[in-house]
Amino acid sequence: MRVEAKTLEEAYEKAATILNCSVSDLKAEVIQYPSKGLFGLFSKPAIIEVQEQMDINKISQKIKKELQNLFSKSCYNVEVKEVFPIDEESIFIHIDGEDAPLLIGKEGFRYNALNYMLYNYVHQKYGFKVKLEIAEFLKTQKERLSEYLDFFIKEKVKKQGYGKTKPLNGILAFLALEILREKLPDKYVALKEKNGEKFVVVGDKNGYNSSNSNT
């Protein structure tokens, strides 16, 4: 955000007023120093570039209000139950209500579409990542996925030292990446895509890379 004023002091004060913070909290770069010119001619104002400080708690509540307003105008009878920070980079959004199954859709297709749209909207506008829960869809999917990944670790990774999961759609691929990185901190774990299908590969950090494996 660029702020212009007659003096640097006025520019900083103006920026602080706009962002509702103190001058000491500003992160700003001087783009142009003020100049009085000659006999009042060719004078130049002070211009600063201000980096806006994002308070994730305030942003979470702002997102909640935006979503509440959005769904109040939709045909879905749902409520935005919770919006809160998970950590410094991510925000959790919980939606539930009578029409929650309709938002999830068959095999989670609508969930994946909504999750994609919300993630891109929040990340582009505020710079934060999103984890979306509709009813208990995400929780249930994670529990089912954990059972499969336990089998995958036992039968593939423990026996071979490497492995590749089955193709995983939508949020499942990212959940699998998260779960496997937690369960296998000493392994190379990465999300890969081939022919439009996503899967997670596991290998040794300093050795064999299972992304070259067909197993």
PDB file of C-alpha atoms in Angstrom:
ATOM      1  CA  MET A   1       0.000   0.000   0.000  1.00  0.00           C
ATOM      2  CA  ARG A   2       1.415   3.386  -1.014  1.00  0.00           C
ATOM      3  CA  VAL A   3       0.804   6.451   1.099  1.00  0.00           C
ATOM      4  CA  GLU A   4       1.545  10.005   0.027  1.00  0.00           C
ATOM      5  CA  ALA A   5       1.814  13.169   2.143  1.00  0.00           C
ATOM      6  CA  LYS A   6       3.711  16.457   2.345  1.00  0.00           C
ATOM      7  CA  THR A   7       6.219  15.098   4.887  1.00  0.00           C
ATOM      8  CA  LEU A   8       7.450  11.657   5.929  1.00  0.00           C
ATOM      9  CA  GLU A   9       6.014  12.185   9.396  1.00  0.00           C
ATOM     10  CA  GLU A  10       2.573  12.901   7.941  1.00  0.00           C
ATOM     11  CA  ALA A  11       2.857   9.885   5.613  1.00  0.00           C
ATOM     12  CA  TYR A  12       3.617   7.558   8.539  1.00  0.00           C
ATOM     13  CA  GLU A  13       0.768   9.017  10.615  1.00  0.00           C
ATOM     14  CA  LYS A  14      -1.629   8.676   7.677  1.00  0.00           C
ATOM     15  CA  ALA A  15      -0.634   5.033   7.150  1.00  0.00           C
ATOM     16  CA  ALA A  16      -1.047   4.268  10.861  1.00  0.00           C
ATOM     17  CA  THR A  17      -4.547   5.777  10.795  1.00  0.00           C
ATOM     18  CA  ILE A  18      -5.554   3.752   7.743  1.00  0.00           C
ATOM     19  CA  LEU A  19      -4.273   0.490   9.231  1.00  0.00           C
ATOM     20  CA  ASN A  20      -5.500   1.317  12.748  1.00  0.00           C
ATOM     21  CA  CYS A  21      -2.119   0.717  14.374  1.00  0.00           C
ATOM     22  CA  SER A  22       0.730   2.722  15.901  1.00  0.00           C
ATOM     23  CA  VAL A  23       3.508   4.228  13.787  1.00  0.00           C
ATOM     24  CA  SER A  24       6.038   1.956  15.530  1.00  0.00           C
ATOM     25  CA  ASP A  25       4.153  -1.121  14.258  1.00  0.00           C
ATOM     26  CA  LEU A  26       4.479  -0.088  10.616  1.00  0.00           C
ATOM     27  CA  LYS A  27       6.812  -1.823   8.190  1.00  0.00           C
ATOM     28  CA  ALA A  28       7.466   0.808   5.559  1.00  0.00           C
ATOM     29  CA  GLU A  29       9.932   1.658   2.824  1.00  0.00           C
ATOM     30  CA  VAL A  30      10.533   5.218   1.641  1.00  0.00           C
ATOM     31  CA  ILE A  31       9.815   5.415  -2.081  1.00  0.00           C
ATOM     32  CA  GLN A  32      10.302   9.157  -2.413  1.00  0.00           C
ATOM     33  CA  TYR A  33      11.659  11.771   0.002  1.00  0.00           C
ATOM     34  CA  PRO A  34       9.802  15.098   0.070  1.00  0.00           C
ATOM     35  CA  SER A  35      11.279  18.089  -1.705  1.00  0.00           C
ATOM     36  CA  LYS A  36      10.229  21.761  -1.527  1.00  0.00           C
ATOM     37  CA  GLY A  37      11.460  22.442  -5.049  1.00  0.00           C
ATOM     38  CA  LEU A  38      12.481  25.938  -6.163  1.00  0.00           C
ATOM     39  CA  PHE A  39      10.290  28.896  -5.219  1.00  0.00           C
ATOM     40  CA  GLY A  40       7.496  26.440  -4.541  1.00  0.00           C
ATOM     41  CA  LEU A  41       7.773  24.913  -8.001  1.00  0.00           C
ATOM     42  CA  PHE A  42       8.523  21.249  -8.753  1.00  0.00           C
ATOM     43  CA  SER A  43       7.923  20.197  -5.151  1.00  0.00           C
ATOM     44  CA  LYS A  44       7.626  16.505  -4.432  1.00  0.00           C
ATOM     45  CA  PRO A  45       5.559  14.769  -1.735  1.00  0.00           C
ATOM     46  CA  ALA A  46       6.781  12.027   0.571  1.00  0.00           C
ATOM     47  CA  ILE A  47       5.769   8.558  -0.615  1.00  0.00           C
ATOM     48  CA  ILE A  48       6.102   5.388   1.445  1.00  0.00           C
ATOM     49  CA  GLU A  49       5.292   1.750   0.652  1.00  0.00           C
ATOM     50  CA  VAL A  50       3.636   0.133   3.668  1.00  0.00           C
ATOM     51  CA  GLN A  51       3.432  -3.594   4.298  1.00  0.00           C
ATOM     52  CA  GLU A  52       0.085  -4.332   5.906  1.00  0.00           C
ATOM     53  CA  GLN A  53       0.282  -6.371   9.106  1.00  0.00           C
ATOM     54  CA  MET A  54      -2.169  -9.273   9.107  1.00  0.00           C
ATOM     55  CA  ASP A  55      -3.589 -10.248  12.506  1.00  0.00           C
ATOM     56  CA  ILE A  56      -4.679 -13.846  11.898  1.00  0.00           C
ATOM     57  CA  ASN A  57      -7.283 -13.745  14.682  1.00  0.00           C
ATOM     58  CA  LYS A  58      -8.949 -10.643  13.270  1.00  0.00           C
ATOM     59  CA  ILE A  59      -8.709 -12.043   9.744  1.00  0.00           C
ATOM     60  CA  SER A  60     -10.364 -15.280  10.919  1.00  0.00           C
ATOM     61  CA  GLN A  61     -13.374 -13.370  12.214  1.00  0.00           C
ATOM     62  CA  LYS A  62     -13.509 -11.279   9.059  1.00  0.00           C
ATOM     63  CA  ILE A  63     -13.557 -14.454   6.940  1.00  0.00           C
ATOM     64  CA  LYS A  64     -16.323 -15.876   9.133  1.00  0.00           C
ATOM     65  CA  LYS A  65     -18.503 -12.803   8.521  1.00  0.00           C
ATOM     66  CA  GLU A  66     -17.791 -12.948   4.786  1.00  0.00           C
ATOM     67  CA  LEU A  67     -18.788 -16.621   4.619  1.00  0.00           C
ATOM     68  CA  GLN A  68     -21.884 -16.080   6.746  1.00  0.00           C
ATOM     69  CA  ASN A  69     -22.952 -13.346   4.350  1.00  0.00           C
ATOM     70  CA  LEU A  70     -22.235 -15.594   1.367  1.00  0.00           C
ATOM     71  CA  PHE A  71     -24.249 -18.578   2.625  1.00  0.00           C
ATOM     72  CA  SER A  72     -27.120 -16.368   3.812  1.00  0.00           C
ATOM     73  CA  LYS A  73     -27.684 -15.530   0.147  1.00  0.00           C
ATOM     74  CA  SER A  74     -27.353 -19.115  -1.067  1.00  0.00           C
ATOM     75  CA  CYS A  75     -29.927 -21.915  -1.286  1.00  0.00           C
ATOM     76  CA  TYR A  76     -28.039 -23.993   1.283  1.00  0.00           C
ATOM     77  CA  ASN A  77     -29.265 -24.156   4.872  1.00  0.00           C
ATOM     78  CA  VAL A  78     -25.846 -24.218   6.553  1.00  0.00           C
ATOM     79  CA  GLU A  79     -24.039 -22.244   9.234  1.00  0.00           C
ATOM     80  CA  VAL A  80     -20.430 -21.184   9.567  1.00  0.00           C
ATOM     81  CA  LYS A  81     -19.777 -22.689  12.986  1.00  0.00           C
ATOM     82  CA  GLU A  82     -16.133 -21.821  13.558  1.00  0.00           C
ATOM     83  CA  VAL A  83     -13.267 -19.977  11.920  1.00  0.00           C
ATOM     84  CA  PHE A  84     -10.016 -19.866  13.873  1.00  0.00           C
ATOM     85  CA  PRO A  85      -6.209 -20.037  13.413  1.00  0.00           C
ATOM     86  CA  ILE A  86      -4.574 -23.467  13.480  1.00  0.00           C
ATOM     87  CA  ASP A  87      -1.088 -21.944  13.479  1.00  0.00           C
ATOM     88  CA  GLU A  88       0.587 -18.814  12.116  1.00  0.00           C
ATOM     89  CA  GLU A  89      -0.054 -19.854   8.509  1.00  0.00           C
ATOM     90  CA  SER A  90      -3.376 -21.715   8.490  1.00  0.00           C
ATOM     91  CA  ILE A  91      -7.046 -21.101   9.257  1.00  0.00           C
ATOM     92  CA  PHE A  92      -9.648 -23.748  10.119  1.00  0.00           C
ATOM     93  CA  ILE A  93     -13.180 -23.288   8.742  1.00  0.00           C
ATOM     94  CA  HIS A  94     -16.062 -25.421  10.051  1.00  0.00           C
ATOM     95  CA  ILE A  95     -19.407 -25.437   8.225  1.00  0.00           C
ATOM     96  CA  ASP A  96     -22.406 -27.506   9.309  1.00  0.00           C
ATOM     97  CA  GLY A  97     -26.181 -27.607   9.026  1.00  0.00           C
ATOM     98  CA  GLU A  98     -29.150 -29.336   7.437  1.00  0.00           C
ATOM     99  CA  ASP A  99     -27.737 -29.064   3.911  1.00  0.00           C
ATOM    100  CA  ALA A 100     -24.143 -29.987   4.801  1.00  0.00           C
ATOM    101  CA  PRO A 101     -24.405 -33.302   2.867  1.00  0.00           C
ATOM    102  CA  LEU A 102     -25.330 -31.314  -0.248  1.00  0.00           C
ATOM    103  CA  LEU A 103     -22.196 -29.192   0.126  1.00  0.00           C
ATOM    104  CA  ILE A 104     -20.114 -32.355   0.409  1.00  0.00           C
ATOM    105  CA  GLY A 105     -21.700 -34.005  -2.630  1.00  0.00           C
ATOM    106  CA  LYS A 106     -21.228 -37.483  -4.037  1.00  0.00           C
ATOM    107  CA  GLU A 107     -17.772 -38.837  -3.147  1.00  0.00           C
ATOM    108  CA  GLY A 108     -16.845 -35.382  -1.855  1.00  0.00           C
ATOM    109  CA  PHE A 109     -16.780 -33.700  -5.274  1.00  0.00           C
ATOM    110  CA  ARG A 110     -18.541 -30.531  -4.079  1.00  0.00           C
ATOM    111  CA  TYR A 111     -16.392 -30.493  -0.959  1.00  0.00           C
ATOM    112  CA  ASN A 112     -13.249 -30.568  -3.107  1.00  0.00           C
ATOM    113  CA  ALA A 113     -14.568 -27.766  -5.327  1.00  0.00           C
ATOM    114  CA  LEU A 114     -15.545 -25.564  -2.363  1.00  0.00           C
ATOM    115  CA  ASN A 115     -12.271 -26.301  -0.587  1.00  0.00           C
ATOM    116  CA  TYR A 116     -10.344 -25.293  -3.720  1.00  0.00           C
ATOM    117  CA  MET A 117     -12.280 -22.028  -4.075  1.00  0.00           C
ATOM    118  CA  LEU A 118     -12.009 -21.071  -0.391  1.00  0.00           C
ATOM    119  CA  TYR A 119      -8.314 -21.910  -0.269  1.00  0.00           C
ATOM    120  CA  ASN A 120      -7.551 -19.754  -3.300  1.00  0.00           C
ATOM    121  CA  TYR A 121      -9.754 -16.884  -2.090  1.00  0.00           C
ATOM    122  CA  VAL A 122      -8.249 -16.753   1.418  1.00  0.00           C
ATOM    123  CA  HIS A 123      -4.681 -17.349   0.273  1.00  0.00           C
ATOM    124  CA  GLN A 124      -4.771 -14.709  -2.458  1.00  0.00           C
ATOM    125  CA  LYS A 125      -6.569 -12.094  -0.355  1.00  0.00           C
ATOM    126  CA  TYR A 126      -5.020 -12.679   3.074  1.00  0.00           C
ATOM    127  CA  GLY A 127      -2.010 -14.957   2.510  1.00  0.00           C
ATOM    128  CA  PHE A 128      -3.212 -17.796   4.754  1.00  0.00           C
ATOM    129  CA  LYS A 129      -3.819 -21.480   4.055  1.00  0.00           C
ATOM    130  CA  VAL A 130      -7.213 -23.097   4.738  1.00  0.00           C
ATOM    131  CA  LYS A 131      -8.374 -26.381   6.236  1.00  0.00           C
ATOM    132  CA  LEU A 132     -12.095 -26.869   5.585  1.00  0.00           C
ATOM    133  CA  GLU A 133     -14.413 -29.111   7.597  1.00  0.00           C
ATOM    134  CA  ILE A 134     -18.039 -29.649   6.533  1.00  0.00           C
ATOM    135  CA  ALA A 135     -19.986 -31.520   9.234  1.00  0.00           C
ATOM    136  CA  GLU A 136     -17.464 -34.301  10.054  1.00  0.00           C
ATOM    137  CA  PHE A 137     -16.455 -35.109   6.471  1.00  0.00           C
ATOM    138  CA  LEU A 138     -12.775 -34.216   6.892  1.00  0.00           C
ATOM    139  CA  LYS A 139     -12.522 -36.082  10.211  1.00  0.00           C
ATOM    140  CA  THR A 140     -14.110 -39.213   8.737  1.00  0.00           C
ATOM    141  CA  GLN A 141     -11.932 -39.110   5.628  1.00  0.00           C
ATOM    142  CA  LYS A 142      -8.810 -38.715   7.742  1.00  0.00           C
ATOM    143  CA  GLU A 143      -9.745 -41.698   9.927  1.00  0.00           C
ATOM    144  CA  ARG A 144     -10.365 -43.932   6.895  1.00  0.00           C
ATOM    145  CA  LEU A 145      -7.221 -42.720   5.193  1.00  0.00           C
ATOM    146  CA  SER A 146      -5.143 -43.388   8.323  1.00  0.00           C
ATOM    147  CA  GLU A 147      -6.233 -47.050   8.258  1.00  0.00           C
ATOM    148  CA  TYR A 148      -5.084 -47.402   4.637  1.00  0.00           C
ATOM    149  CA  LEU A 149      -1.801 -45.577   5.319  1.00  0.00           C
ATOM    150  CA  ASP A 150      -1.038 -47.812   8.330  1.00  0.00           C
ATOM    151  CA  PHE A 151      -1.362 -50.821   5.982  1.00  0.00           C
ATOM    152  CA  PHE A 152       0.735 -49.004   3.340  1.00  0.00           C
ATOM    153  CA  ILE A 153       3.536 -48.321   5.845  1.00  0.00           C
ATOM    154  CA  LYS A 154       3.477 -51.901   7.144  1.00  0.00           C
ATOM    155  CA  GLU A 155       3.368 -53.670   3.767  1.00  0.00           C
ATOM    156  CA  LYS A 156       5.373 -51.272   1.606  1.00  0.00           C
ATOM    157  CA  VAL A 157       7.607 -48.898   3.526  1.00  0.00           C
ATOM    158  CA  LYS A 158       8.667 -51.215   6.361  1.00  0.00           C
ATOM    159  CA  LYS A 159       9.377 -54.138   4.024  1.00  0.00           C
ATOM    160  CA  GLN A 160      10.871 -52.297   1.044  1.00  0.00           C
ATOM    161  CA  GLY A 161      12.079 -49.056   2.552  1.00  0.00           C
ATOM    162  CA  TYR A 162      10.061 -47.104  -0.007  1.00  0.00           C
ATOM    163  CA  GLY A 163       6.629 -47.030  -1.615  1.00  0.00           C
ATOM    164  CA  LYS A 164       3.962 -45.149  -3.515  1.00  0.00           C
ATOM    165  CA  THR A 165       0.340 -44.753  -2.421  1.00  0.00           C
ATOM    166  CA  LYS A 166      -2.645 -45.441  -4.612  1.00  0.00           C
ATOM    167  CA  PRO A 167      -4.023 -42.428  -6.549  1.00  0.00           C
ATOM    168  CA  LEU A 168      -5.717 -40.012  -4.149  1.00  0.00           C
ATOM    169  CA  ASN A 169      -8.327 -37.436  -5.120  1.00  0.00           C
ATOM    170  CA  GLY A 170      -8.756 -33.885  -3.877  1.00  0.00           C
ATOM    171  CA  ILE A 171      -8.055 -33.250  -0.217  1.00  0.00           C
ATOM    172  CA  LEU A 172      -7.068 -36.893   0.381  1.00  0.00           C
ATOM    173  CA  ALA A 173      -3.715 -36.416  -1.337  1.00  0.00           C
ATOM    174  CA  PHE A 174      -2.810 -33.512   0.959  1.00  0.00           C
ATOM    175  CA  LEU A 175      -4.091 -35.343   4.038  1.00  0.00           C
ATOM    176  CA  ALA A 176      -1.968 -38.370   3.113  1.00  0.00           C
ATOM    177  CA  LEU A 177       1.088 -36.139   2.742  1.00  0.00           C
ATOM    178  CA  GLU A 178       0.426 -34.609   6.177  1.00  0.00           C
ATOM    179  CA  ILE A 179      -0.166 -37.976   7.881  1.00  0.00           C
ATOM    180  CA  LEU A 180       2.842 -39.733   6.322  1.00  0.00           C
ATOM    181  CA  ARG A 181       5.178 -36.876   7.206  1.00  0.00           C
ATOM    182  CA  GLU A 182       4.015 -37.139  10.817  1.00  0.00           C
ATOM    183  CA  LYS A 183       4.375 -40.943  10.893  1.00  0.00           C
ATOM    184  CA  LEU A 184       7.661 -41.083   8.937  1.00  0.00           C
ATOM    185  CA  PRO A 185       9.732 -38.059  10.001  1.00  0.00           C
ATOM    186  CA  ASP A 186      12.996 -39.734   8.936  1.00  0.00           C
ATOM    187  CA  LYS A 187      11.786 -40.517   5.421  1.00  0.00           C
ATOM    188  CA  TYR A 188      11.554 -38.539   2.198  1.00  0.00           C
ATOM    189  CA  VAL A 189       7.808 -37.935   1.723  1.00  0.00           C
ATOM    190  CA  ALA A 190       6.491 -35.953  -1.236  1.00  0.00           C
ATOM    191  CA  LEU A 191       3.333 -35.362  -3.241  1.00  0.00           C
ATOM    192  CA  LYS A 192       3.624 -36.274  -6.919  1.00  0.00           C
ATOM    193  CA  GLU A 193       1.317 -36.077  -9.927  1.00  0.00           C
ATOM    194  CA  LYS A 194       1.317 -38.154 -13.097  1.00  0.00           C
ATOM    195  CA  ASN A 195      -1.296 -38.298 -15.861  1.00  0.00           C
ATOM    196  CA  GLY A 196      -3.636 -36.153 -13.746  1.00  0.00           C
ATOM    197  CA  GLU A 197      -3.448 -38.473 -10.710  1.00  0.00           C
ATOM    198  CA  LYS A 198      -1.957 -37.442  -7.377  1.00  0.00           C
ATOM    199  CA  PHE A 199      -0.125 -39.836  -5.054  1.00  0.00           C
ATOM    200  CA  VAL A 200       2.430 -39.715  -2.251  1.00  0.00           C
ATOM    201  CA  VAL A 201       5.877 -41.284  -2.542  1.00  0.00           C
ATOM    202  CA  VAL A 202       8.083 -42.399   0.336  1.00  0.00           C
ATOM    203  CA  GLY A 203      11.809 -43.092   0.228  1.00  0.00           C
ATOM    204  CA  ASP A 204      15.100 -42.532   1.998  1.00  0.00           C
ATOM    205  CA  LYS A 205      16.044 -38.887   2.469  1.00  0.00           C
ATOM    206  CA  ASN A 206      19.619 -39.448   1.334  1.00  0.00           C
ATOM    207  CA  GLY A 207      19.126 -42.396  -0.956  1.00  0.00           C
ATOM    208  CA  TYR A 208      16.474 -44.085  -3.043  1.00  0.00           C
ATOM    209  CA  ASN A 209      13.645 -41.897  -4.252  1.00  0.00           C
ATOM    210  CA  SER A 210      10.421 -43.895  -4.666  1.00  0.00           C
ATOM    211  CA  SER A 211       9.109 -41.411  -7.217  1.00  0.00           C
ATOM    212  CA  ASN A 212      10.976 -43.565  -9.738  1.00  0.00           C
ATOM    213  CA  SER A 213       9.170 -46.687  -8.565  1.00  0.00           C
ATOM    214  CA  ASN A 214       6.044 -48.239 -10.001  1.00  0.00           C
ATOM    215  CA  THR A 215       5.256 -50.091  -6.776  1.00  0.00           C
TER     216      THR A 215
END
